[in-house]
CSV table of C-alpha atoms in Angstrom, one decimal:
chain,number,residue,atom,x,y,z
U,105,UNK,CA,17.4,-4.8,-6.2
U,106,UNK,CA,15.3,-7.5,-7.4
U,107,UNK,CA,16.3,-9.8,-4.0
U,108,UNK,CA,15.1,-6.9,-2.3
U,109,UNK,CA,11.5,-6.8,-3.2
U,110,UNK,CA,11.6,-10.3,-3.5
U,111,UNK,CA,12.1,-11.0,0.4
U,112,UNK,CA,9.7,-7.7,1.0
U,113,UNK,CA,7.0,-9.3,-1.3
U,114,UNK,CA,7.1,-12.5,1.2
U,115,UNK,CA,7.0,-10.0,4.4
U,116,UNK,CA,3.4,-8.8,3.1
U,117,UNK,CA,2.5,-12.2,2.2
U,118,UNK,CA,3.2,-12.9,5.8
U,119,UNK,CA,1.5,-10.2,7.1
U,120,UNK,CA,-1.5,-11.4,5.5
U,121,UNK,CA,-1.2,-14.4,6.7
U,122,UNK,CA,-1.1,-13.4,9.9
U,123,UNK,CA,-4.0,-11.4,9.9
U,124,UNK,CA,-5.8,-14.8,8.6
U,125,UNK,CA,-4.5,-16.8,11.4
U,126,UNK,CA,-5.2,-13.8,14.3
U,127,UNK,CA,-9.0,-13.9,13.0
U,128,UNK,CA,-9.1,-17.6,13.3
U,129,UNK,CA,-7.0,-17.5,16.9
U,130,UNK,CA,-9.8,-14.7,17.9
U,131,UNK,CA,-13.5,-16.5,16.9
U,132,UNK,CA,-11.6,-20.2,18.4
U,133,UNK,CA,-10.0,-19.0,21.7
U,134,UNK,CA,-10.9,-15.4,22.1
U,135,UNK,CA,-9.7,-15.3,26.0
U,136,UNK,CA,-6.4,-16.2,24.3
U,137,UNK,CA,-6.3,-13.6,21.7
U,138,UNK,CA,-7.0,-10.9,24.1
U,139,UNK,CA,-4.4,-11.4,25.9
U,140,UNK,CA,-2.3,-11.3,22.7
U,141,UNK,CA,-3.3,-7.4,22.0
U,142,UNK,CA,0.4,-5.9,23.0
U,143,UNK,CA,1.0,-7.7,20.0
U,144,UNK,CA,-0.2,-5.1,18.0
U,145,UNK,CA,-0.2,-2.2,20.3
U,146,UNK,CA,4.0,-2.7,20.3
U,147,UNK,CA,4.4,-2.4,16.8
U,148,UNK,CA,2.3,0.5,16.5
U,149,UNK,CA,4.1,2.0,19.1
U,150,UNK,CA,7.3,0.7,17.1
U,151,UNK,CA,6.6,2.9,14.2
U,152,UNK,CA,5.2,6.1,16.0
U,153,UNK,CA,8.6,6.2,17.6
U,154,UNK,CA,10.2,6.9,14.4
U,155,UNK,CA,7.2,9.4,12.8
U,156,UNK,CA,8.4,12.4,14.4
U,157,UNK,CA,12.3,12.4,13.3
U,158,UNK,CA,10.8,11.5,9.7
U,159,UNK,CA,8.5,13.8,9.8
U,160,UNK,CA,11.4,16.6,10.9
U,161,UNK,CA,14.1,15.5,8.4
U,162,UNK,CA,11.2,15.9,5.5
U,163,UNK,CA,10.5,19.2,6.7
U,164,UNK,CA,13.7,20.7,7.3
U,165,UNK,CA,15.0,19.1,3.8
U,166,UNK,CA,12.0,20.2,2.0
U,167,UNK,CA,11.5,23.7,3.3
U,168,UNK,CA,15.2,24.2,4.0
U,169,UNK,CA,16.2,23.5,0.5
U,170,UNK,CA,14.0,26.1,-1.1
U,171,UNK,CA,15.0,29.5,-1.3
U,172,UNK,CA,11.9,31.7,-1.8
U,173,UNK,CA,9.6,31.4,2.2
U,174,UNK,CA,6.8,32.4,0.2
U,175,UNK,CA,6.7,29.3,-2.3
U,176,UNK,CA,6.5,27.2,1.1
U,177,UNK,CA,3.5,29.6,2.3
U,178,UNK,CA,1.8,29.4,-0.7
U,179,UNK,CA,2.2,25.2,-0.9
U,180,UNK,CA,0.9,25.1,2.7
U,181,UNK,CA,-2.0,27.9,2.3
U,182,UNK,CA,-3.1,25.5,-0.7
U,183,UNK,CA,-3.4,22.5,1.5
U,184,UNK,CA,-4.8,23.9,4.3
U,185,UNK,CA,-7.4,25.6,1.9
U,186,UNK,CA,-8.4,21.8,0.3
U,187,UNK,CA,-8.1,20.1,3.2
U,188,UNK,CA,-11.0,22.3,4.8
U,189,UNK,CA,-13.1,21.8,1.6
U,190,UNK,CA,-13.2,18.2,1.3
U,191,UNK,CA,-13.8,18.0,5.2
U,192,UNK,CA,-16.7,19.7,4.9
U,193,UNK,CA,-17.7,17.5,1.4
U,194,UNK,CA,-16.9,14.3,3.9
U,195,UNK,CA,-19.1,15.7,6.5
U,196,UNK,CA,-21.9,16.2,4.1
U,197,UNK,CA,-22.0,13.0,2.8
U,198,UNK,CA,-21.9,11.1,6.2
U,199,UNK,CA,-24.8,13.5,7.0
U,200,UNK,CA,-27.0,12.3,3.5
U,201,UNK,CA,-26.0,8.7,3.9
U,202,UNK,CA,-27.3,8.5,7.7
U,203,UNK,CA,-30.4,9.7,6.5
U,204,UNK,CA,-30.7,7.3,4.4
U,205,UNK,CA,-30.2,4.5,6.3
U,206,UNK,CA,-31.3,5.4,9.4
U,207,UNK,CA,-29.0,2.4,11.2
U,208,UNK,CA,-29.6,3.6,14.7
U,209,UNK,CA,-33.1,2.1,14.7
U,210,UNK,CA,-34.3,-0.8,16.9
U,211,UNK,CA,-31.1,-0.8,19.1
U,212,UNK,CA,-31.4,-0.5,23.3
U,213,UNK,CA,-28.6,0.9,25.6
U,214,UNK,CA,-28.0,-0.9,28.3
U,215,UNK,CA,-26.6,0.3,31.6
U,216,UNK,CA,-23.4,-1.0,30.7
U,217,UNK,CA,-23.0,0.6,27.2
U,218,UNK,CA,-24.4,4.1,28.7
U,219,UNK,CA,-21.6,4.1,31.4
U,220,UNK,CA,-19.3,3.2,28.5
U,221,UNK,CA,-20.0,6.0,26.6
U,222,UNK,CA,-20.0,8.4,29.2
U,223,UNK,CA,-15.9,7.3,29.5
U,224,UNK,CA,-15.3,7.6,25.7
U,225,UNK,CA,-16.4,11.3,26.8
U,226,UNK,CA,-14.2,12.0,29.5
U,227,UNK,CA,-11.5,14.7,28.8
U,228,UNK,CA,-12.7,14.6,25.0
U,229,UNK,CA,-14.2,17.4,24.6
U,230,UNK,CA,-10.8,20.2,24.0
U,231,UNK,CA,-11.7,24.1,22.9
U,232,UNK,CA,-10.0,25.5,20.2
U,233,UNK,CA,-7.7,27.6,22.6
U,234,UNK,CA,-6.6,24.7,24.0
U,235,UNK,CA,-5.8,23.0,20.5
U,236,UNK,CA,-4.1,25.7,19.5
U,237,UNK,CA,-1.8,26.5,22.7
U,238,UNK,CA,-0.9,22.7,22.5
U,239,UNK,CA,0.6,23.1,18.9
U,240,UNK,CA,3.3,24.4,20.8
U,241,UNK,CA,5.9,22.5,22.2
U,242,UNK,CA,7.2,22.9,26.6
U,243,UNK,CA,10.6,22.6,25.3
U,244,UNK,CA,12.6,22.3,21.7
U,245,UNK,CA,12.7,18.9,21.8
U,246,UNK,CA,9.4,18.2,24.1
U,247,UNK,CA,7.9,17.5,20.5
U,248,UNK,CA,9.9,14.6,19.6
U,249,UNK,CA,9.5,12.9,22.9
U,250,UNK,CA,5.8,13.2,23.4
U,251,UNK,CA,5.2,12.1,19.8
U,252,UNK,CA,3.1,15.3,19.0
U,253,UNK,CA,2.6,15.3,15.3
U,254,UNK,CA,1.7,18.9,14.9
U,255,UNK,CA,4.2,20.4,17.8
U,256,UNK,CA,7.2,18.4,15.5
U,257,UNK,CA,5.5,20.5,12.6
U,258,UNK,CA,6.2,23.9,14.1
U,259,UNK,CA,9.5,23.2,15.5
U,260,UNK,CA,10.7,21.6,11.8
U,261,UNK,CA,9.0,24.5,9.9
U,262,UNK,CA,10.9,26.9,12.5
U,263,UNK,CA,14.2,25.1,12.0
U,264,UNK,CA,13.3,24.8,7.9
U,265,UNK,CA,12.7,28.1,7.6
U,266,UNK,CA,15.9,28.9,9.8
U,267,UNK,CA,18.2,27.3,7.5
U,268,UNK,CA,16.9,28.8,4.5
U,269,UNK,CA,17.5,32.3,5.7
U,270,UNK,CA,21.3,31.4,6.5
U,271,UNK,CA,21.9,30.6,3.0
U,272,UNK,CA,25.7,28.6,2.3
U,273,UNK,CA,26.1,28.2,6.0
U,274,UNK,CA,23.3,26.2,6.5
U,275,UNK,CA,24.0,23.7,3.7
U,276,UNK,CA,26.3,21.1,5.8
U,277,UNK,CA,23.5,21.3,8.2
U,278,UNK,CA,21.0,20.2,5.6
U,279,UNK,CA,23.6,17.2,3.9
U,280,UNK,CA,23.7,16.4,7.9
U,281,UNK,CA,19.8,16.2,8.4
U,282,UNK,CA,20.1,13.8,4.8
U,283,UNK,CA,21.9,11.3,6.5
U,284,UNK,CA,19.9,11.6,9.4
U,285,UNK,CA,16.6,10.9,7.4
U,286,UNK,CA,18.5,7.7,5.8
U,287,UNK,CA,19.8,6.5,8.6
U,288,UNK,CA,15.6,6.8,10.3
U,289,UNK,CA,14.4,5.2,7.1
U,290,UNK,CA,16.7,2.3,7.0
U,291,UNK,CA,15.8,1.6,11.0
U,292,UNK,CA,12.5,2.0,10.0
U,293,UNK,CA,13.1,-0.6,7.3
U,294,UNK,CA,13.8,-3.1,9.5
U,295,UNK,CA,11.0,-2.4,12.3
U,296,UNK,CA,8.5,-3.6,9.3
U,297,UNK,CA,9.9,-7.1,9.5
U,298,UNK,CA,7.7,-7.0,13.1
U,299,UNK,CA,4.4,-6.7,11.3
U,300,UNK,CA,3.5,-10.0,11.3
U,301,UNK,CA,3.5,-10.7,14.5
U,302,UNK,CA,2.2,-7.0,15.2
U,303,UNK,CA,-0.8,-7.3,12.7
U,304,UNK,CA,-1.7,-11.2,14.0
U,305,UNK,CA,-1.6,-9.9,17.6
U,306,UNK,CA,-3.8,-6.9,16.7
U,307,UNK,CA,-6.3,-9.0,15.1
U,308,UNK,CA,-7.0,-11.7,17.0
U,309,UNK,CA,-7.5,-9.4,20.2
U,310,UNK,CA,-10.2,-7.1,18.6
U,311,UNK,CA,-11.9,-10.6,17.0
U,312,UNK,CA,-11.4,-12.1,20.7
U,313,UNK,CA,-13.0,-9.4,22.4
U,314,UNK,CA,-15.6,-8.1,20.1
U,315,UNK,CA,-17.1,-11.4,18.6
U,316,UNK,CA,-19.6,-12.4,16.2
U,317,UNK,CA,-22.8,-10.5,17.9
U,318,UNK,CA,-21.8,-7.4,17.8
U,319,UNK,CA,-21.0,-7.3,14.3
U,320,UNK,CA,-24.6,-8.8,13.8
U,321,UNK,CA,-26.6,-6.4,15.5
U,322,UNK,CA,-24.1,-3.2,14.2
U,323,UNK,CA,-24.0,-4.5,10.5
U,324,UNK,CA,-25.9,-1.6,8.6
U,325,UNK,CA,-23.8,1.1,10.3
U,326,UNK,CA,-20.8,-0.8,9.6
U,327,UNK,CA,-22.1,-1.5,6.0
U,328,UNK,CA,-23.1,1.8,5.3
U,329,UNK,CA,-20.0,3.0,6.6
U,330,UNK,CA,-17.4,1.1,4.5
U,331,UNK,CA,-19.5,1.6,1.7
U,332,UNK,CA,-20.0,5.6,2.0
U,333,UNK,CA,-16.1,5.7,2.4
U,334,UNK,CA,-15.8,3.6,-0.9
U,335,UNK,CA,-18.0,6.1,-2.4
U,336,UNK,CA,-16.1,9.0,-1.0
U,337,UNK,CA,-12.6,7.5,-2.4
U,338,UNK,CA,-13.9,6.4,-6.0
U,339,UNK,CA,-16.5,8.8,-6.8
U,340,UNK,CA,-15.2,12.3,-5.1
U,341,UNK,CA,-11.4,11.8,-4.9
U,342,UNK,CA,-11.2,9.9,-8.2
U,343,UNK,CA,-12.9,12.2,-10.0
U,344,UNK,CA,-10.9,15.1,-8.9
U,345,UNK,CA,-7.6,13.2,-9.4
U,346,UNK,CA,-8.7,12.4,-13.0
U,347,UNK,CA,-9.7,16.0,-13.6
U,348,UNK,CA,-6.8,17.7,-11.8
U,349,UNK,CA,-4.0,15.5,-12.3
U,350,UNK,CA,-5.2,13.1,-14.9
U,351,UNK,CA,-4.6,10.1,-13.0
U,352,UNK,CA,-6.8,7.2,-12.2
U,353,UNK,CA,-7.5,6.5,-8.6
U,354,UNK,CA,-6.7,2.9,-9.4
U,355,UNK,CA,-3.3,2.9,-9.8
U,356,UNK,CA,-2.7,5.0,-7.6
U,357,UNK,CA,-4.2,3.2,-4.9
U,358,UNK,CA,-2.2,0.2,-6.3
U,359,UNK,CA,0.6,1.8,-6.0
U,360,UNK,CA,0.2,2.0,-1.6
U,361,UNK,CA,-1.1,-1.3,-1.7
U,362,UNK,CA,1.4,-2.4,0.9
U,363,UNK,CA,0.8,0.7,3.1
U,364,UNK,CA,-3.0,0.0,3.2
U,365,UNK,CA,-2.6,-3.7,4.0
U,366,UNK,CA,-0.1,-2.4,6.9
U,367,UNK,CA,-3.2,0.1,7.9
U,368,UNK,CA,-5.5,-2.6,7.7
U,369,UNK,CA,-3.8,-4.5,9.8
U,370,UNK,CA,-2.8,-2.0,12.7
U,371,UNK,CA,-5.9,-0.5,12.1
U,372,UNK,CA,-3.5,3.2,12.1
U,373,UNK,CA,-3.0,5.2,9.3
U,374,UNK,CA,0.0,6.7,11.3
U,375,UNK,CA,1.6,3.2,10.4
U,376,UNK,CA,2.1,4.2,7.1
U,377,UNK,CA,3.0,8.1,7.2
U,378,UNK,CA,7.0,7.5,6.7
U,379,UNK,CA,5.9,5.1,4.2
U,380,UNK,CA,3.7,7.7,2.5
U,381,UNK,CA,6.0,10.6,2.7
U,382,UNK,CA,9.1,8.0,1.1
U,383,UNK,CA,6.5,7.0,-1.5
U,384,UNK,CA,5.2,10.5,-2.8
U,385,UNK,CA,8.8,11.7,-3.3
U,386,UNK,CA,9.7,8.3,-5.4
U,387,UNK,CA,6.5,9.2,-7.5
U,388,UNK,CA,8.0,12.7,-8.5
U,389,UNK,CA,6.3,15.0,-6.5
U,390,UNK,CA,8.6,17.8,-4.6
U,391,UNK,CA,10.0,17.2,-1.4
U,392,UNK,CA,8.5,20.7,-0.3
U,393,UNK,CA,4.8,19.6,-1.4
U,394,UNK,CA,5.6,16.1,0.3
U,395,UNK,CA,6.8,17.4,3.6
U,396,UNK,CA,4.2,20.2,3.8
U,397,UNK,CA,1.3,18.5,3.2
U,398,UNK,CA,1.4,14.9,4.2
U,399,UNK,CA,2.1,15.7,8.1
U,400,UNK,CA,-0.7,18.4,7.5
U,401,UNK,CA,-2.7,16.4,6.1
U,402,UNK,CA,-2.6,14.0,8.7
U,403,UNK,CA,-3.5,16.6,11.4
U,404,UNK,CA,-6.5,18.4,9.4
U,405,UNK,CA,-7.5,15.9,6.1
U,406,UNK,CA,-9.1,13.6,7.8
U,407,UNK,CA,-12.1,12.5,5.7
U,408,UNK,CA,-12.9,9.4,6.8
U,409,UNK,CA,-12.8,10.5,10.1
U,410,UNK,CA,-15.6,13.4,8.9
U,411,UNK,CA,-17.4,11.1,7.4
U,412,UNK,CA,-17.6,8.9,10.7
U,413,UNK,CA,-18.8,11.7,12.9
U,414,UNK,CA,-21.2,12.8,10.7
U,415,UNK,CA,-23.2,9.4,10.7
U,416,UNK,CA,-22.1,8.0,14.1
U,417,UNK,CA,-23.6,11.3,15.3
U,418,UNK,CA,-27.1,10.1,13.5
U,419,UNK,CA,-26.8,6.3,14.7
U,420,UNK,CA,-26.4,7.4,18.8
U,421,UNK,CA,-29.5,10.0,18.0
U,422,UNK,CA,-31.6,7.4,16.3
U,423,UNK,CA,-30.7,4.6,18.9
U,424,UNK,CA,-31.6,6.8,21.7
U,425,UNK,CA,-35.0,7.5,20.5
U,426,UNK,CA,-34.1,11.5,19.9
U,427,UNK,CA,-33.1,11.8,16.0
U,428,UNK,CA,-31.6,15.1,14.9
U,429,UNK,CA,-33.8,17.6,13.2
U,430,UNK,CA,-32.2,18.8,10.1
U,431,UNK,CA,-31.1,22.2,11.9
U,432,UNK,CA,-29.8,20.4,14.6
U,433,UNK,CA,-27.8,18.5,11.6
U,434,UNK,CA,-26.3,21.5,10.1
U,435,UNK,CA,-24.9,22.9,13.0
U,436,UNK,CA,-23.3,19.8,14.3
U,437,UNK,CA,-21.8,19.3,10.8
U,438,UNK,CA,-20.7,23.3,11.8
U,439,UNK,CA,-19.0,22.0,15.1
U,440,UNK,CA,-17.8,18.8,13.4
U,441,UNK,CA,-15.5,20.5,10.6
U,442,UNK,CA,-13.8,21.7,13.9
U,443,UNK,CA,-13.8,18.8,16.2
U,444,UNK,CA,-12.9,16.6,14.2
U,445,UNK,CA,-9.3,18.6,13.6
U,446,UNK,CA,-8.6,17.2,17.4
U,447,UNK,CA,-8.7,13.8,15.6
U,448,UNK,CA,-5.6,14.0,14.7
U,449,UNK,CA,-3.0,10.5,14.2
U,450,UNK,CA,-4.0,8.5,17.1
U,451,UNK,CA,-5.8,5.3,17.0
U,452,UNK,CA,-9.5,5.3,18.0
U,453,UNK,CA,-9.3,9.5,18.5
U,454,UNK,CA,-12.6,9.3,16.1
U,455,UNK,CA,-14.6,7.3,18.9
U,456,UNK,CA,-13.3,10.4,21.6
U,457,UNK,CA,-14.1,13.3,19.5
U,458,UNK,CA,-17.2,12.1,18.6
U,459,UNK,CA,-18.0,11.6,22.4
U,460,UNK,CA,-16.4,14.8,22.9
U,461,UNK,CA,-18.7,16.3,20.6
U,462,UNK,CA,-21.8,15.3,21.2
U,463,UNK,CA,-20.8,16.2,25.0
U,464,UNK,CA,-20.6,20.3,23.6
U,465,UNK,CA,-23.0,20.0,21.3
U,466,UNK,CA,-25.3,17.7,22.6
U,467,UNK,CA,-24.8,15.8,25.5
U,468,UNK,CA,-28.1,13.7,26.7
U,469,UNK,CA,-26.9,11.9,23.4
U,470,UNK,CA,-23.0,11.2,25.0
U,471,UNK,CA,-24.5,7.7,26.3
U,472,UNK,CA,-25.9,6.5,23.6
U,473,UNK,CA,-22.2,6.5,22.1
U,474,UNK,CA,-21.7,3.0,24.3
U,475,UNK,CA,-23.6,1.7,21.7
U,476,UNK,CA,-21.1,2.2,19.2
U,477,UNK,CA,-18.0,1.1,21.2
U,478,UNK,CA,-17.8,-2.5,20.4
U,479,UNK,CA,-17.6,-2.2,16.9
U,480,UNK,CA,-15.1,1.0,16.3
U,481,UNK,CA,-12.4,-0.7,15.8
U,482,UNK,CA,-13.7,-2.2,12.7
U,483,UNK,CA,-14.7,1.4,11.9
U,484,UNK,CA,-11.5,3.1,12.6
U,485,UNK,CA,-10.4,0.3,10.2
U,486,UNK,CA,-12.1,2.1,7.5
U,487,UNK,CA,-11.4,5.3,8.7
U,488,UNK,CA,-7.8,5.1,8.8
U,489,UNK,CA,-8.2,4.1,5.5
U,490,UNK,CA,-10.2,6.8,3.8
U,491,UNK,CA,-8.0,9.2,5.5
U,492,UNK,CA,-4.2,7.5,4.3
U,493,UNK,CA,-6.0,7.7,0.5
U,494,UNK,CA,-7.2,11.3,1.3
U,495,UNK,CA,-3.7,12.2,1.9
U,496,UNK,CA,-2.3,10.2,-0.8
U,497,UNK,CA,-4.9,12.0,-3.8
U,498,UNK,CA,-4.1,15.6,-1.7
U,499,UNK,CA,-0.6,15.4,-2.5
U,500,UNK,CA,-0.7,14.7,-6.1
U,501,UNK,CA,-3.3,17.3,-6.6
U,502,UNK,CA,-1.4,20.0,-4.1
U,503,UNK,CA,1.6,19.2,-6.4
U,504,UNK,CA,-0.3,19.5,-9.7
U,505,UNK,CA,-1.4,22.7,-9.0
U,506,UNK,CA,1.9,24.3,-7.4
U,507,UNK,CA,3.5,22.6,-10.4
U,508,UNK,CA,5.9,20.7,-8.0
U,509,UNK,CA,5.4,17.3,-9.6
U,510,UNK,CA,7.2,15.2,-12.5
U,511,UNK,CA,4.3,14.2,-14.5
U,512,UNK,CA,6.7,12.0,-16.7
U,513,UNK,CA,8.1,10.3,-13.6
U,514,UNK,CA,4.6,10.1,-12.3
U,515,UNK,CA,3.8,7.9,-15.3
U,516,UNK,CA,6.7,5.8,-15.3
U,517,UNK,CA,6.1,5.1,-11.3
U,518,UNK,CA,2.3,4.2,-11.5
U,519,UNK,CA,3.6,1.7,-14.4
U,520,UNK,CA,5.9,-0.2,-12.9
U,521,UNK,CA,9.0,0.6,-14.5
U,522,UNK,CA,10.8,2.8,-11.4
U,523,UNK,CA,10.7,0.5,-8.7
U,524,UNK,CA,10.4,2.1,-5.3
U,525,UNK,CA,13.3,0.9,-2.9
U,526,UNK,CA,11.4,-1.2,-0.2
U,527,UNK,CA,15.0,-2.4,1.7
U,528,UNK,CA,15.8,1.8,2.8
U,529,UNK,CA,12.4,3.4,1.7
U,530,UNK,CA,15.0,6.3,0.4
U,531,UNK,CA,15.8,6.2,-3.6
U,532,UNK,CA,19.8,5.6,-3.2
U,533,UNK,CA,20.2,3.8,-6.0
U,534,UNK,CA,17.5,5.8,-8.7
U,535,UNK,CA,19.0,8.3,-10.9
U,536,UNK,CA,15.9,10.0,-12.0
U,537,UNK,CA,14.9,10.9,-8.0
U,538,UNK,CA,17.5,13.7,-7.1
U,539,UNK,CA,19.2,13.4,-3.7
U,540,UNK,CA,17.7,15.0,-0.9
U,541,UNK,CA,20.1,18.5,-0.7
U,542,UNK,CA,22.7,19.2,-3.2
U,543,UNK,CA,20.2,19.3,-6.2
U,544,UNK,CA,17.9,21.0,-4.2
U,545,UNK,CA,20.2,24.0,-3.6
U,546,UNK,CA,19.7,24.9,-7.5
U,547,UNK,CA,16.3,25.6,-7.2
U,548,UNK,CA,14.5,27.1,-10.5
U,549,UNK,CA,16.5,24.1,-12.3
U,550,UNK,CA,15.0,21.8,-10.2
U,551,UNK,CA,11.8,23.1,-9.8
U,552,UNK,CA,11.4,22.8,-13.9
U,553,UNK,CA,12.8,19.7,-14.1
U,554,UNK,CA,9.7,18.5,-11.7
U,555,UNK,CA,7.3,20.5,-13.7
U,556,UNK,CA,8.3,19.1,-16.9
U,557,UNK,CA,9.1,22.4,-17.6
């Protein structure tokens, strides 16, 4: 095992790298490095191919294996619950912070940037009809081949909660769908040796196209962004994971260091979801509480995306000369906490929903998001960010509070001394990590044993 992380160690060391040299590629010869963009949009495209079947073997496992429906309604309820919550906390911070700053000052929009925004807008806007009807899938297996994160929720929860209600017989199904999720973990394992090249193309084509300029003219948004975001992580989540869980913030974030320099890189936090889901199950917490609430999460905790709206929203209505009165604030923090649920997994949604937003809400202001175009990729940078840590601190606490979590393993994780298997991303080889059905089918012994109980 130690050859293992040993030759991943040297993958991330090259994927740093490579973000180094795709920087340098983009400021020396940036009508090179635009061209090398399906670089980076291939690898991304590489791992969203594998999120939904992970994201249906962890459901089906996870919801499958525990006999009592009501413990799964009860885990999700939770989540959903918190998840609403903190978007709104994210929200209101992004709304104090633009006030603050007021970063929209001094800018024009040009002709150019207003016919810019007024693409971003185009289809955006989606009413929450529409949102919902789309949950559902044309077909049973329509969700897997579109790639629709929520539409693969439905159909695993329908096919989890299937096989828990035929008791025995649907056991052989459930060691079947463990392979399966091995067998998507281990090809998964080896797509990661791409990102390299997938990170160094991805970074030299946003440097390439965007330049210095921009960033120069943008910088107190951009600042005031990233550090709003830090604030959010450090200050709100690490205080509730301290006071909920007991954990520090710190090493837990150290913990998904290599998922964060993946999202950095990619600029996706859907880059790291089978990453995230592998690594919250090697920490301790319950395989129901990880499959529940890290897809969910991913669809409707989206903090940093919240807290991106919120002040973007202030930066287009400064910029264009009409700022938002404080009532005009409150209710597009109102329409925000629902817009931005449409945000869900995809790269660069935030830039759409916020045109889409400000198109319902208030749309004189949808040119004025041209303005904010050229540098959102370096925002969505911080975005995916906030929202992969969102997650992360969300399923510890979900798992604290249904009692679903090894507080012992926990410990022995965050220190160092239970490796997590970076070669298959599934815990073969550790002991203390049941496997992913038979011990699963004994439920209040295993559900004590994660409790510390």
């Amino acid at each position: 095992m130690a050859a293992r992380r040993d030759r991943t160690h040297y993958l991330y060391l090259a994927v740093i790298g490579a973000v180094v040299l795709g920087i340098a590629v983009g400021f020396l010869a940036p009508g090179v490095a635009v061209e090398l963009k399906p670089l980076g949009t291939g690898f991304v495209n590489l791992i969203k191919m594998m999120i939904s079947p992970i994201i249906f073997c962890t459901i089906v496992l996870g919801v499958g294996s525990v006999r009592k429906a009501a413990k799964v309604g009860a885990v999700g309820g939770l989540a959903l619950g918190y998840f609403m919550v903190m978007s709104t906390v994210a929200l209101a911070i992004g709304l104090v912070v633009g006030n603050l700053l007021e970063p929209g000052s001094g800018l024009h929009l040009t002709k150019e940037l207003a016919e810019a925004g007024a693409k971003q807008a185009e289809g955006a806007s989606e009413s929450t009809p529409d949102f919902l009807l789309g949950i559902i899938p044309k077909t049973l297996v329509s969700a897997f081949t579109e790639g629709e994160v929520l539409q693969t929720l439905l159909v695993a929860l329908l096919a989890g909660f299937a096989l828990q209600a035929m008791g025995a017989a649907g056991e052989p199904v459930l060691r079947g769908i463990g392979h399966i999720q091995r067998l998507v973990f281990r090809i998964l394992g080896m797509i990661m040796w791409a990102a390299p090249v997938g990170a160094f193309g991805a970074i030299a084509a946003v440097v390439g196209a965007t330049g210095i300029d921009a960033l120069k003219s943008l910088a107190v948004i951009m600042i005031g962004f990233y550090a709003t975001c830090a604030i959010f992580v450090f200050v709100v989540l690490g205080a509730l994971l301290k006071l909920v869980a007991g954990l520090n913030i710190w090493t837990l974030l150290k913990y998904l260091g290599r998922e964060f320099l993946l999202i950095l890189s990619t600029s996706s936090s859907e880059s790291a979801l089978p990453r995230l889901i592998a690594k919250m199950e090697h920490l301790g917490v319950s395989k129901p509480v990880v499959g529940i609430t890290v897809p969910t999460g991913y669809s409707f905790n989206l903090d940093g995306t919240a807290i991106y709206l919120t002040m973007a929203s202030l930066f287009v209505a400064e910029a264009m000369g009409d700022p938002l009165s404080v009532g005009e604030q409150i209710s597009l923090l109102v329409f925000m906490i629902i817009a931005s649920k449409g945000a869900a997994g995809v790269t660069g949604a935030g830039l759409a929903t916020l045109a889409g937003g400000l198109q319902s809400h208030r749309p004189e202001l949808v040119d004025g998001v041209g303005l904010i175009v050229g540098i959102d990729r370096f925002m969505s940078e911080a975005r995916a960010l906030t929202n992969f840590a969102g997650n992360a601190v969300a399923t510890v606490l979900v798992g604290t509070w249904t009692k679903e979590i090894d507080k012992a393993r926990v410990a022995e994780v965050l220190a160092g001394r239970v490796p997590f298997d970076e070669k298959t991303l599934v815990d073969d080889h550790a002991p203390a990590d049941p496997s992913p059905v038979p011990d699963q089918r004994s439920e209040d012994g295993e559900e004590k044993a994660r409790a510390g109980v």
